[in-house]
Coordinates of C-alpha atoms in Angstrom, one line a residue:
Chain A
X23 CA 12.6 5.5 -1.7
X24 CA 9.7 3.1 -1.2
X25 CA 7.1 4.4 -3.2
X26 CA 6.9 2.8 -6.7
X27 CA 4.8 3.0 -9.5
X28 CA 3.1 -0.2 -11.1
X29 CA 0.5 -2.9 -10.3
X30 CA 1.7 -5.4 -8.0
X31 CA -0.2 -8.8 -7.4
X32 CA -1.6 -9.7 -4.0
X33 CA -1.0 -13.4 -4.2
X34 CA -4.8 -13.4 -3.9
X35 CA -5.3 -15.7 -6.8
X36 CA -3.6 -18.7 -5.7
X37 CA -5.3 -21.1 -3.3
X38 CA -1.8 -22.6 -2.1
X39 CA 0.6 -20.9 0.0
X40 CA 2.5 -17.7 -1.5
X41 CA 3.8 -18.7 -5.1
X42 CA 5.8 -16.3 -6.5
X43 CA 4.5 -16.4 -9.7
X44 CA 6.1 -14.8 -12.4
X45 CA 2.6 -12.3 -13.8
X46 CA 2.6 -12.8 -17.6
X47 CA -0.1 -10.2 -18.7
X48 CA -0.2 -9.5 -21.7
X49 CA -0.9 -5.6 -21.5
X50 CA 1.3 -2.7 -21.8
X51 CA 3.4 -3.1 -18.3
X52 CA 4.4 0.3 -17.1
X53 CA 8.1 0.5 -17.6
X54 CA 8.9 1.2 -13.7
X55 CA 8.8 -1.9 -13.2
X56 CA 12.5 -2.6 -13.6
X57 CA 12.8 -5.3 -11.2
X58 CA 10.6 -7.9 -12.7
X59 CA 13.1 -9.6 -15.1
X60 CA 11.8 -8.6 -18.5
X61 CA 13.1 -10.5 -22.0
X62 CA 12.0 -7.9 -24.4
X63 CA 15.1 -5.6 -23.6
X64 CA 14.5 -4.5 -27.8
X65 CA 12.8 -1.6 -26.4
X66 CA 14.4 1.4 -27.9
X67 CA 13.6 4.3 -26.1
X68 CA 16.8 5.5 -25.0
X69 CA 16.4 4.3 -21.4
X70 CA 19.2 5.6 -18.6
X71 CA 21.4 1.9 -18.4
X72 CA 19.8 1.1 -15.0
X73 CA 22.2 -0.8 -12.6
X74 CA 19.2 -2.9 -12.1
X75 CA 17.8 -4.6 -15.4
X76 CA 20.0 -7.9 -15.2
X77 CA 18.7 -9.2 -18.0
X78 CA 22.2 -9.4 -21.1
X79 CA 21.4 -10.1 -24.3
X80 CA 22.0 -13.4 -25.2
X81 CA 24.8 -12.4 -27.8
X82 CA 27.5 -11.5 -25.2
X83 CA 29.7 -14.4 -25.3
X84 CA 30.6 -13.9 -21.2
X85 CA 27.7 -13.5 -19.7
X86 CA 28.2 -12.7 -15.7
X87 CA 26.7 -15.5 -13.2
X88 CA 24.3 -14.4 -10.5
X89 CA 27.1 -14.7 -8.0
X90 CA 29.5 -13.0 -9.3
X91 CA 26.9 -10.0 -9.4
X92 CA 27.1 -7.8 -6.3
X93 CA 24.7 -8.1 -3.6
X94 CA 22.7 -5.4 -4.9
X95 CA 22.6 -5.9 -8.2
X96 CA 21.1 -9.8 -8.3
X97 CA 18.6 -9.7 -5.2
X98 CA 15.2 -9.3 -5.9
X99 CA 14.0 -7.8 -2.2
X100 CA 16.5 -5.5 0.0
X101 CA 16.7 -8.2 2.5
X102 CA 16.8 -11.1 0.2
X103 CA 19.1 -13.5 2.4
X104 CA 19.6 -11.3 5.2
X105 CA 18.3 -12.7 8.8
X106 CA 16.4 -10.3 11.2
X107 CA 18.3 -9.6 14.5
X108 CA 17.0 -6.9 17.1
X109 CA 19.2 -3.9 16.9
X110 CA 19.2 -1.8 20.4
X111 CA 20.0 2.2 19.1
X112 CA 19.7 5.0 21.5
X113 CA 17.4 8.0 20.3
X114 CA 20.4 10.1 19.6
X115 CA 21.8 7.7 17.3
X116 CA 18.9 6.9 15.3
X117 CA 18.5 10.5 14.5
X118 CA 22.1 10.6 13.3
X119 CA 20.7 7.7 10.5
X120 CA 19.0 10.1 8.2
X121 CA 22.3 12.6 8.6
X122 CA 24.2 9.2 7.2
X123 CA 21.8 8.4 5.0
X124 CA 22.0 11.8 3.3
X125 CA 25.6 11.9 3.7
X126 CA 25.8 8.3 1.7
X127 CA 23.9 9.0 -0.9
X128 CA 25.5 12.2 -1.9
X129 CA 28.6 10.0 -2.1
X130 CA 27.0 7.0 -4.5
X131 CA 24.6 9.4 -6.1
X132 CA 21.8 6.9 -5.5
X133 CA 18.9 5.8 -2.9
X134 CA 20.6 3.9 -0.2
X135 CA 18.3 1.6 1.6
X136 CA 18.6 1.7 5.6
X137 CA 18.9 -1.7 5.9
X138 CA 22.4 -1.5 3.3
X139 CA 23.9 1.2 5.4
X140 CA 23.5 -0.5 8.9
X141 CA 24.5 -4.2 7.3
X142 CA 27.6 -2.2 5.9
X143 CA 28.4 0.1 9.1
X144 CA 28.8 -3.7 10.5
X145 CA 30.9 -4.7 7.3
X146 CA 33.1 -1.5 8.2
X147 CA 33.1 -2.2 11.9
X148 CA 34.3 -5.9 10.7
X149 CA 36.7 -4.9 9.0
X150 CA 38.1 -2.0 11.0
X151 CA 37.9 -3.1 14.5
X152 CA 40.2 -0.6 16.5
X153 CA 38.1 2.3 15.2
X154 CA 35.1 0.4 16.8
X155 CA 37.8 -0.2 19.8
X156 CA 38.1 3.7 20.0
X157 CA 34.4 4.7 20.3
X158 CA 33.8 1.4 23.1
X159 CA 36.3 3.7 25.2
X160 CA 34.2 6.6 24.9
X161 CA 31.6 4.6 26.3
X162 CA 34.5 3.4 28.9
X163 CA 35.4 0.3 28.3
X164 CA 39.3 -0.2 29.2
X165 CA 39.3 2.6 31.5
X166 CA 42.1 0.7 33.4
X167 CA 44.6 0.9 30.2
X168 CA 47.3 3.2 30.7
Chain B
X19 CA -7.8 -9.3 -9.3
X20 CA -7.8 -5.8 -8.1
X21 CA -6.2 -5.1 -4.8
X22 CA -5.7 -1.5 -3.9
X23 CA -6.3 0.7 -0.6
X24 CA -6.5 4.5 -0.7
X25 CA -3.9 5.8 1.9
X26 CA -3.1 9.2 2.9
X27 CA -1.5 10.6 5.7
X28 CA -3.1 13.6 5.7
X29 CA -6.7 13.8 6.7
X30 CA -9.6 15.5 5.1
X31 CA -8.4 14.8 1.6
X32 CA -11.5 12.1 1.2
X33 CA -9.7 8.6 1.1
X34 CA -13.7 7.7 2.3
X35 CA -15.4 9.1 -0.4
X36 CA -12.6 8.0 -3.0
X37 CA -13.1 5.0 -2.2
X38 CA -16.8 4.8 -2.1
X39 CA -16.7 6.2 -5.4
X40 CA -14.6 4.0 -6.9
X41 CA -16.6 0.8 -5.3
X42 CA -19.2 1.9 -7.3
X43 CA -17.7 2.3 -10.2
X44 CA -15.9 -0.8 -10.3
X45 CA -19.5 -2.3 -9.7
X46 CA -21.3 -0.1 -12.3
X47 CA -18.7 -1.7 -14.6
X48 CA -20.0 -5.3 -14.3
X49 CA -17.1 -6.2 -11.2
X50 CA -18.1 -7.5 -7.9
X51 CA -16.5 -5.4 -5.5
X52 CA -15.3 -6.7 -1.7
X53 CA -15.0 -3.6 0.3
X54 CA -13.4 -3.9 3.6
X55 CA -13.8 -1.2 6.0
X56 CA -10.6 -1.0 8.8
X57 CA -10.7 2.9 9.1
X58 CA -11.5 2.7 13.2
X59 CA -13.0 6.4 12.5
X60 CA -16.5 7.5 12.9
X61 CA -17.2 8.8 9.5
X62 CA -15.6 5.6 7.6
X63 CA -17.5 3.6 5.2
X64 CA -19.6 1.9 7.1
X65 CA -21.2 5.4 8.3
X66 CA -21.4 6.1 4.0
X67 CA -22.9 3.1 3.1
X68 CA -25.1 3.7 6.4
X69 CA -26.0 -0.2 6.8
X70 CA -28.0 -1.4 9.6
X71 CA -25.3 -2.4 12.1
X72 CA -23.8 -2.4 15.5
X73 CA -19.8 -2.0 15.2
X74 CA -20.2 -2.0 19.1
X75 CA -21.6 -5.5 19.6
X76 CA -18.9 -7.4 21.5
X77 CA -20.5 -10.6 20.6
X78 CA -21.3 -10.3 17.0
X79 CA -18.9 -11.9 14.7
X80 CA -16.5 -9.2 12.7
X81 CA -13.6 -9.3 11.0
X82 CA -11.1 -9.0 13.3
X83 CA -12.0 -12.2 15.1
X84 CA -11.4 -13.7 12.0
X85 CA -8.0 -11.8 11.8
X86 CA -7.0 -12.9 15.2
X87 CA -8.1 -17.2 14.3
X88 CA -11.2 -16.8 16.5
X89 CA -14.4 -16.5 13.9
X90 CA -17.7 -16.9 14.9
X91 CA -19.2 -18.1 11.7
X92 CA -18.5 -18.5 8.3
X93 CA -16.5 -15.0 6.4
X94 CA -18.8 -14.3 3.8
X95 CA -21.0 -14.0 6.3
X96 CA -19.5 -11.0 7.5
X97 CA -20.3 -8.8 4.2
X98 CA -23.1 -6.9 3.8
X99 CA -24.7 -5.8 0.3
X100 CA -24.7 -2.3 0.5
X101 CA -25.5 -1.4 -3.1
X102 CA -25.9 -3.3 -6.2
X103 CA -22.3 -5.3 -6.7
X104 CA -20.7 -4.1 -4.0
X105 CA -20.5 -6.4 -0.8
X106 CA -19.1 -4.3 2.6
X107 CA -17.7 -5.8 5.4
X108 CA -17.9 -3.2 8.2
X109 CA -15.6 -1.8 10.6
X110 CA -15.5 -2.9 14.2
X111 CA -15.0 -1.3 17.6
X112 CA -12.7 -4.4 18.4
X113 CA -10.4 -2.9 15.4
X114 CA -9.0 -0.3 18.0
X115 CA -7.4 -3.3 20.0
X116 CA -6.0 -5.0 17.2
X117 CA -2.6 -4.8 18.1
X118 CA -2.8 -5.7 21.7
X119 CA -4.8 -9.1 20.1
X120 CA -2.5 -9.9 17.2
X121 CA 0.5 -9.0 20.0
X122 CA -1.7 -11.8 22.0
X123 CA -1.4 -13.9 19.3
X124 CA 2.3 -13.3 18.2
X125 CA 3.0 -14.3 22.2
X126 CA 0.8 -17.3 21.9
X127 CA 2.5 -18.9 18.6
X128 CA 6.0 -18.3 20.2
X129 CA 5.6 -20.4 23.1
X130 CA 4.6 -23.6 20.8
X131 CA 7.6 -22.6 19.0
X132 CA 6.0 -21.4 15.9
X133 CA 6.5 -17.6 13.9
X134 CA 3.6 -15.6 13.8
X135 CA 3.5 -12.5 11.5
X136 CA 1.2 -10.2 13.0
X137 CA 0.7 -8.4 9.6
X138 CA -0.1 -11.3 7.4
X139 CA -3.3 -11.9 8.7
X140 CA -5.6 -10.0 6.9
X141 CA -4.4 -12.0 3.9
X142 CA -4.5 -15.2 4.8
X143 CA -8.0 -14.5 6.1
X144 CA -8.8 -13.6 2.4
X145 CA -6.9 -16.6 0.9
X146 CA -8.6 -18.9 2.8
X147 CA -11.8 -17.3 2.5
X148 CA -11.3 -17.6 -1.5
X149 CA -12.6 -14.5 -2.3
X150 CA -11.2 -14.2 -5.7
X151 CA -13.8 -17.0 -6.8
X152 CA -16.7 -14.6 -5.9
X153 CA -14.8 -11.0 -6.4
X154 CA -13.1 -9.0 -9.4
X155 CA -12.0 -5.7 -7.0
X156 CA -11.3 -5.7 -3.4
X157 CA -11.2 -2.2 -1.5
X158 CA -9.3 -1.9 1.8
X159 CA -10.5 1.2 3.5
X160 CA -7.7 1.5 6.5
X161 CA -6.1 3.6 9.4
X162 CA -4.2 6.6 7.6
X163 CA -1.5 6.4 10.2
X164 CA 0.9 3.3 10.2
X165 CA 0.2 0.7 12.7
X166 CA -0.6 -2.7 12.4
X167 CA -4.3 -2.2 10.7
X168 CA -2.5 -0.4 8.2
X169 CA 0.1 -3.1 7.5
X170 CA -2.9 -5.6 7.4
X171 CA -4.6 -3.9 4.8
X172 CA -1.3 -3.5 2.9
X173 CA 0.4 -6.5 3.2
X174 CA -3.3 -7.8 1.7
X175 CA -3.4 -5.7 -1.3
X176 CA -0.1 -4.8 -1.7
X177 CA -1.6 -1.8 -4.1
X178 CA -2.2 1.9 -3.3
X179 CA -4.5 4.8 -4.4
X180 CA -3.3 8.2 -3.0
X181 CA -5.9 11.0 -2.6
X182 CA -4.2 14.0 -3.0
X183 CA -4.7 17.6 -1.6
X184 CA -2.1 19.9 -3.8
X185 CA -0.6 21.8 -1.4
X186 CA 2.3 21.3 0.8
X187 CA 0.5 19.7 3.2
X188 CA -0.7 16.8 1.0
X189 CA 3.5 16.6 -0.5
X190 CA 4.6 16.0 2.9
X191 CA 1.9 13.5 3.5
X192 CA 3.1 11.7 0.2
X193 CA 6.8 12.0 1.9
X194 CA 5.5 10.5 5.0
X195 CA 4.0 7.4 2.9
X196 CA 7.0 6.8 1.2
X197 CA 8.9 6.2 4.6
X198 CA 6.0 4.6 5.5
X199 CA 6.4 2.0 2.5
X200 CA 9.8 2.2 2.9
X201 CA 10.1 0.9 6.4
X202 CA 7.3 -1.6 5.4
X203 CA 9.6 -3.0 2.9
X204 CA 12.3 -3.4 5.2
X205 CA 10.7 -5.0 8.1
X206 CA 8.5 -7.3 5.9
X207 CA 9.8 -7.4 2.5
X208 CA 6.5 -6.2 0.9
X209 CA 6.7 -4.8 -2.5
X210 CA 3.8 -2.0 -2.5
X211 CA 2.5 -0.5 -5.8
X212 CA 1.6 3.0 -6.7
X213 CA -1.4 2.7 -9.2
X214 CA -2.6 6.5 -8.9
X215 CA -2.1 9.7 -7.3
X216 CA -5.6 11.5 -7.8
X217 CA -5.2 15.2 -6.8
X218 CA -8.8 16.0 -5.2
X219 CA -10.2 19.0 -4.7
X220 CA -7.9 20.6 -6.9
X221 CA -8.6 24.7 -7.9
X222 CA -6.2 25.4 -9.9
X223 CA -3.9 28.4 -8.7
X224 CA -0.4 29.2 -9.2
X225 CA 0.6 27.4 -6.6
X226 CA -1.3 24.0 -7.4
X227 CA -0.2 24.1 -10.6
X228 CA 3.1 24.0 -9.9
X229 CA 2.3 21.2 -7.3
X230 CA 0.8 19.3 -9.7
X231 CA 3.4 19.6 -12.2
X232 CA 5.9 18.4 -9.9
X233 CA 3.4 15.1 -8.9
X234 CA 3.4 14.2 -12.6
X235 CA 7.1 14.8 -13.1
X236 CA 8.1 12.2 -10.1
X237 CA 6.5 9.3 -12.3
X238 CA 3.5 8.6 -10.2
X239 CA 1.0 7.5 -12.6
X240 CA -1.9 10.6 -12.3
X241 CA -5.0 9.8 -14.7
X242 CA -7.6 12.1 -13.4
X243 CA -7.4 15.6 -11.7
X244 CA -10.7 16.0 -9.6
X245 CA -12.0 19.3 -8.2
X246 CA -13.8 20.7 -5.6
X247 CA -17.1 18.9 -5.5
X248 CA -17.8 19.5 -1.7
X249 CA -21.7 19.7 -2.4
X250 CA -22.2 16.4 -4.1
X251 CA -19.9 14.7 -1.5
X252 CA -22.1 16.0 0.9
X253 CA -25.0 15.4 -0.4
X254 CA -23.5 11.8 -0.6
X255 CA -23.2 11.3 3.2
X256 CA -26.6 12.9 3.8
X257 CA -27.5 10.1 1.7
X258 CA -25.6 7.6 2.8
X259 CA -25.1 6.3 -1.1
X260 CA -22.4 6.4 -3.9
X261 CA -22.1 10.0 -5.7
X262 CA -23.6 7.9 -9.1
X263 CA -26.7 6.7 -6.8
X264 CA -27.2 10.6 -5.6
X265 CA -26.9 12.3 -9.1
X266 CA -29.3 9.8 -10.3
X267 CA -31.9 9.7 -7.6
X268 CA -31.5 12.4 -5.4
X269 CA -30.2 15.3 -7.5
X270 CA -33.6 17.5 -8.9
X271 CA -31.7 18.1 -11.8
X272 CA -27.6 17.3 -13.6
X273 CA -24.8 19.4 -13.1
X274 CA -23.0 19.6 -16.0
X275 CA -19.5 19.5 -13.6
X276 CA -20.8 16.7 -11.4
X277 CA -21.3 14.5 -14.3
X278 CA -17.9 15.5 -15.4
X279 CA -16.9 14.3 -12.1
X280 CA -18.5 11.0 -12.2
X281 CA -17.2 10.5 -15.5
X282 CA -13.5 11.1 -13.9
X283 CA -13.6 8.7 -11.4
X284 CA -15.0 5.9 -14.6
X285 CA -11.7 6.7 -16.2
X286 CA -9.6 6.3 -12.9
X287 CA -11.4 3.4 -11.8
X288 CA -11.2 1.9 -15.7
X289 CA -7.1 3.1 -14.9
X290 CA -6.9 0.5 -11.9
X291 CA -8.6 -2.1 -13.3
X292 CA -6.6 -2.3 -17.0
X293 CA -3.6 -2.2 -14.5
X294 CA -4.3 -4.9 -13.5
X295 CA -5.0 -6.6 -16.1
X296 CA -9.1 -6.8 -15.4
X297 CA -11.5 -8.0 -18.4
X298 CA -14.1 -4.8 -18.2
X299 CA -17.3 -7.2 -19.1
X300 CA -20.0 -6.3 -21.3
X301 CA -23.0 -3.8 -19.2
X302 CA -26.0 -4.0 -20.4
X303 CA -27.3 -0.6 -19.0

């Protein structure tokens, strides 16, 4: 989903190079704008707990550091600390994305960003090589194995 | 500042005279308005506001040899005053090559070993320019398909303004933005802002309704619901002025539902700017 509601700041304002400046308006700041990290969590409209507002209350005695958040939970940008490497797909498998895509968030009954599903088909691969093993023979690698 | 750019896939819905409209606003409001036309198209702003200028002119300095580091002069020499408060810098014939020079450029860059973003330029061209010392709103009129004009004008504002038709059409053309956005995000890491739909050209019938009730329901924030005013857009590009500047001067007499339409885009335009976070200053009409 990459459409989202709210104002966002161009960076136009600043004469330096891109600060990320946190905006402190004071006006009413449309609530969709979960991922700016907000202290006044003493709204109380009865808000859906969204995986995404980080910010505890400072009564909880344990409060979780950012790294033992997952991944998703305590970046601020999908590719927050991910590097850019060229990824060579044939048409055929780039159309069977979306079919994934659908397929995953059925499963986790949320928006899955494209960039998440490819860095974990990788994880998956990783972590399960002989089922990558099995689809490089498809393609015909180790065709002299008995 | 105000940073937007009306998108929309889908063509005919009057991204042109939406924004056009709300350049004139803005200004009517006491803002100095900035508004950059990128829309390669005959029939873009620059046709609207009609100035007298040659988009053809090879040698003339325009905005995208500023965008590719080769200026001719001095940016704010680029605009042209096209009504009171609102400064235009028009589109360019060399905007239909910009991807083969920013390509250039990007190919340039990486063989002194530095990175290059071929869609950051437009931005830093307005940073360094320092345009939010002389301007409240700026106005990116772009391409409607993605590409790198598109991403320019994006990546600069990092706001949108979707004119909307309601009927299937214009929801698929929303669905088409959102992948848009969404692919922008990923490859650049943008954050891009929804600050209005504005359903144009709306009539009404069973089957708008129900289109519009489903735009409101996705959380899209949708001030104003504009209908069909083809006559006083028209009248508009015959004019080659704002629809405020062709009531006033041009009409014989007011139309009670053009007025109303005026008035509509004053409440979207007064939307954007408390959005973000714009002082309205005190007119003295």
């Amino acid at each position: 989903m990459g459409l989202k509601s709210g104002s966002r700041d161009a960076g136009l304002d600043e004469s330096d190079k891109e600060v990320e400046r946190p905006t402190e308006q004071e006006q009413e700041v449309s609530d969709v704008d979960v991922e700016k990290e907000r202290t006044d969590t003493s709204s109380d409209e009865s808000e859906e707990v969204d995986s995404e507002s980080t910010t505890e209350s400072e009564s909880v005695s344990q409060r979780p550091t950012m790294d033992s958040l997952p991944y998703k939970l305590r970046r601020d940008k999908v590719n927050e600390g991910r590097e850019q490497v060229p990824y060579f797909l044939r048409e055929e498998i780039i159309e069977g994305e979306d079919e994934l895509q659908d397929t995953l968030e059925e499963m986790l009954g949320e928006n899955v960003y494209k960039s998440d599903y490819r860095e974990a088909a990788m994880v998956a691969a990783q972590r399960n090589p002989e089922l990558i093993a099995e689809v490089l023979r498809e393609w015909g690698y180790d065709l002299d194995a008995v | 500042m105000l940073t937007y750019a009306p998108v929309s896939e889908a063509g005919g819905v009057g991204k042109t005279t939406t924004s056009a409209t709300l350049a004139a606003s803005h200004a009517r409001a006491g803002h100095d308005v900035l508004v950059i036309d990128m829309d390669t198209q005959n029939g873009s702003l620059t046709y609207f506001f009609g100035p007298d200028y040659d988009r053809g002119d090879p040698e003339v300095d325009n905005l995208v040899r500023h965008l590719v580091g080769r200026p001719k002069g001095d940016f704010h020499d680029l605009t042209i005053e096209v009504e009171e408060g609102i400064d235009l810098i028009p589109s360019h014939n060399m905007l239909e090559d910009l991807h083969e020079f920013l390509l250039n450029e990007k190919d340039q860059a990486e063989n002194f070993g530095e990175s290059y973003s071929m869609y950051h330029q437009l931005h830093r061209v307005l940073r360094d320019a320092n345009v939010r010392d002389e301007y409240d709103v700026i106005i990116v009129d772009s391409a409607g398909k993605a590409g790198p004009t598109l991403y320019n004008a994006l990546v600069a504002v990092r706001n949108v303004v979707i004119p909307f038709e309601a009927t299937a059409k214009g929801q698929e053309s929303i669905e088409g933005l959102d992948d848009l956005v969404d692919g922008l995000e990923q490859s650049i890491n943008i954050d891009v802002g929804v600050l209005a739909v504005v359903p144009i050209g709306y009539k009404d019938t069973r089957d708008q309704r129900e289109i519009l009730g489903e735009l409101r329901e996705s959380g899209f924030p949708v001030p104003v619901v504009i209908g069909e005013r083809g006559s006083l857009m028209e009248g508009c590009w015959r004019q080659q002025c704002s629809p405020y500047t062709y009531v006033e001067e041009h009409r014989d007499r007011k139309r009670d539902y053009e007025l109303e339409t005026l008035e509509q885009f004053d409440e979207l335009a007064r939307h954007l700017e408390k959005e973000a976070g714009l002082e309205t200053p005190e007119v003295t009409a």
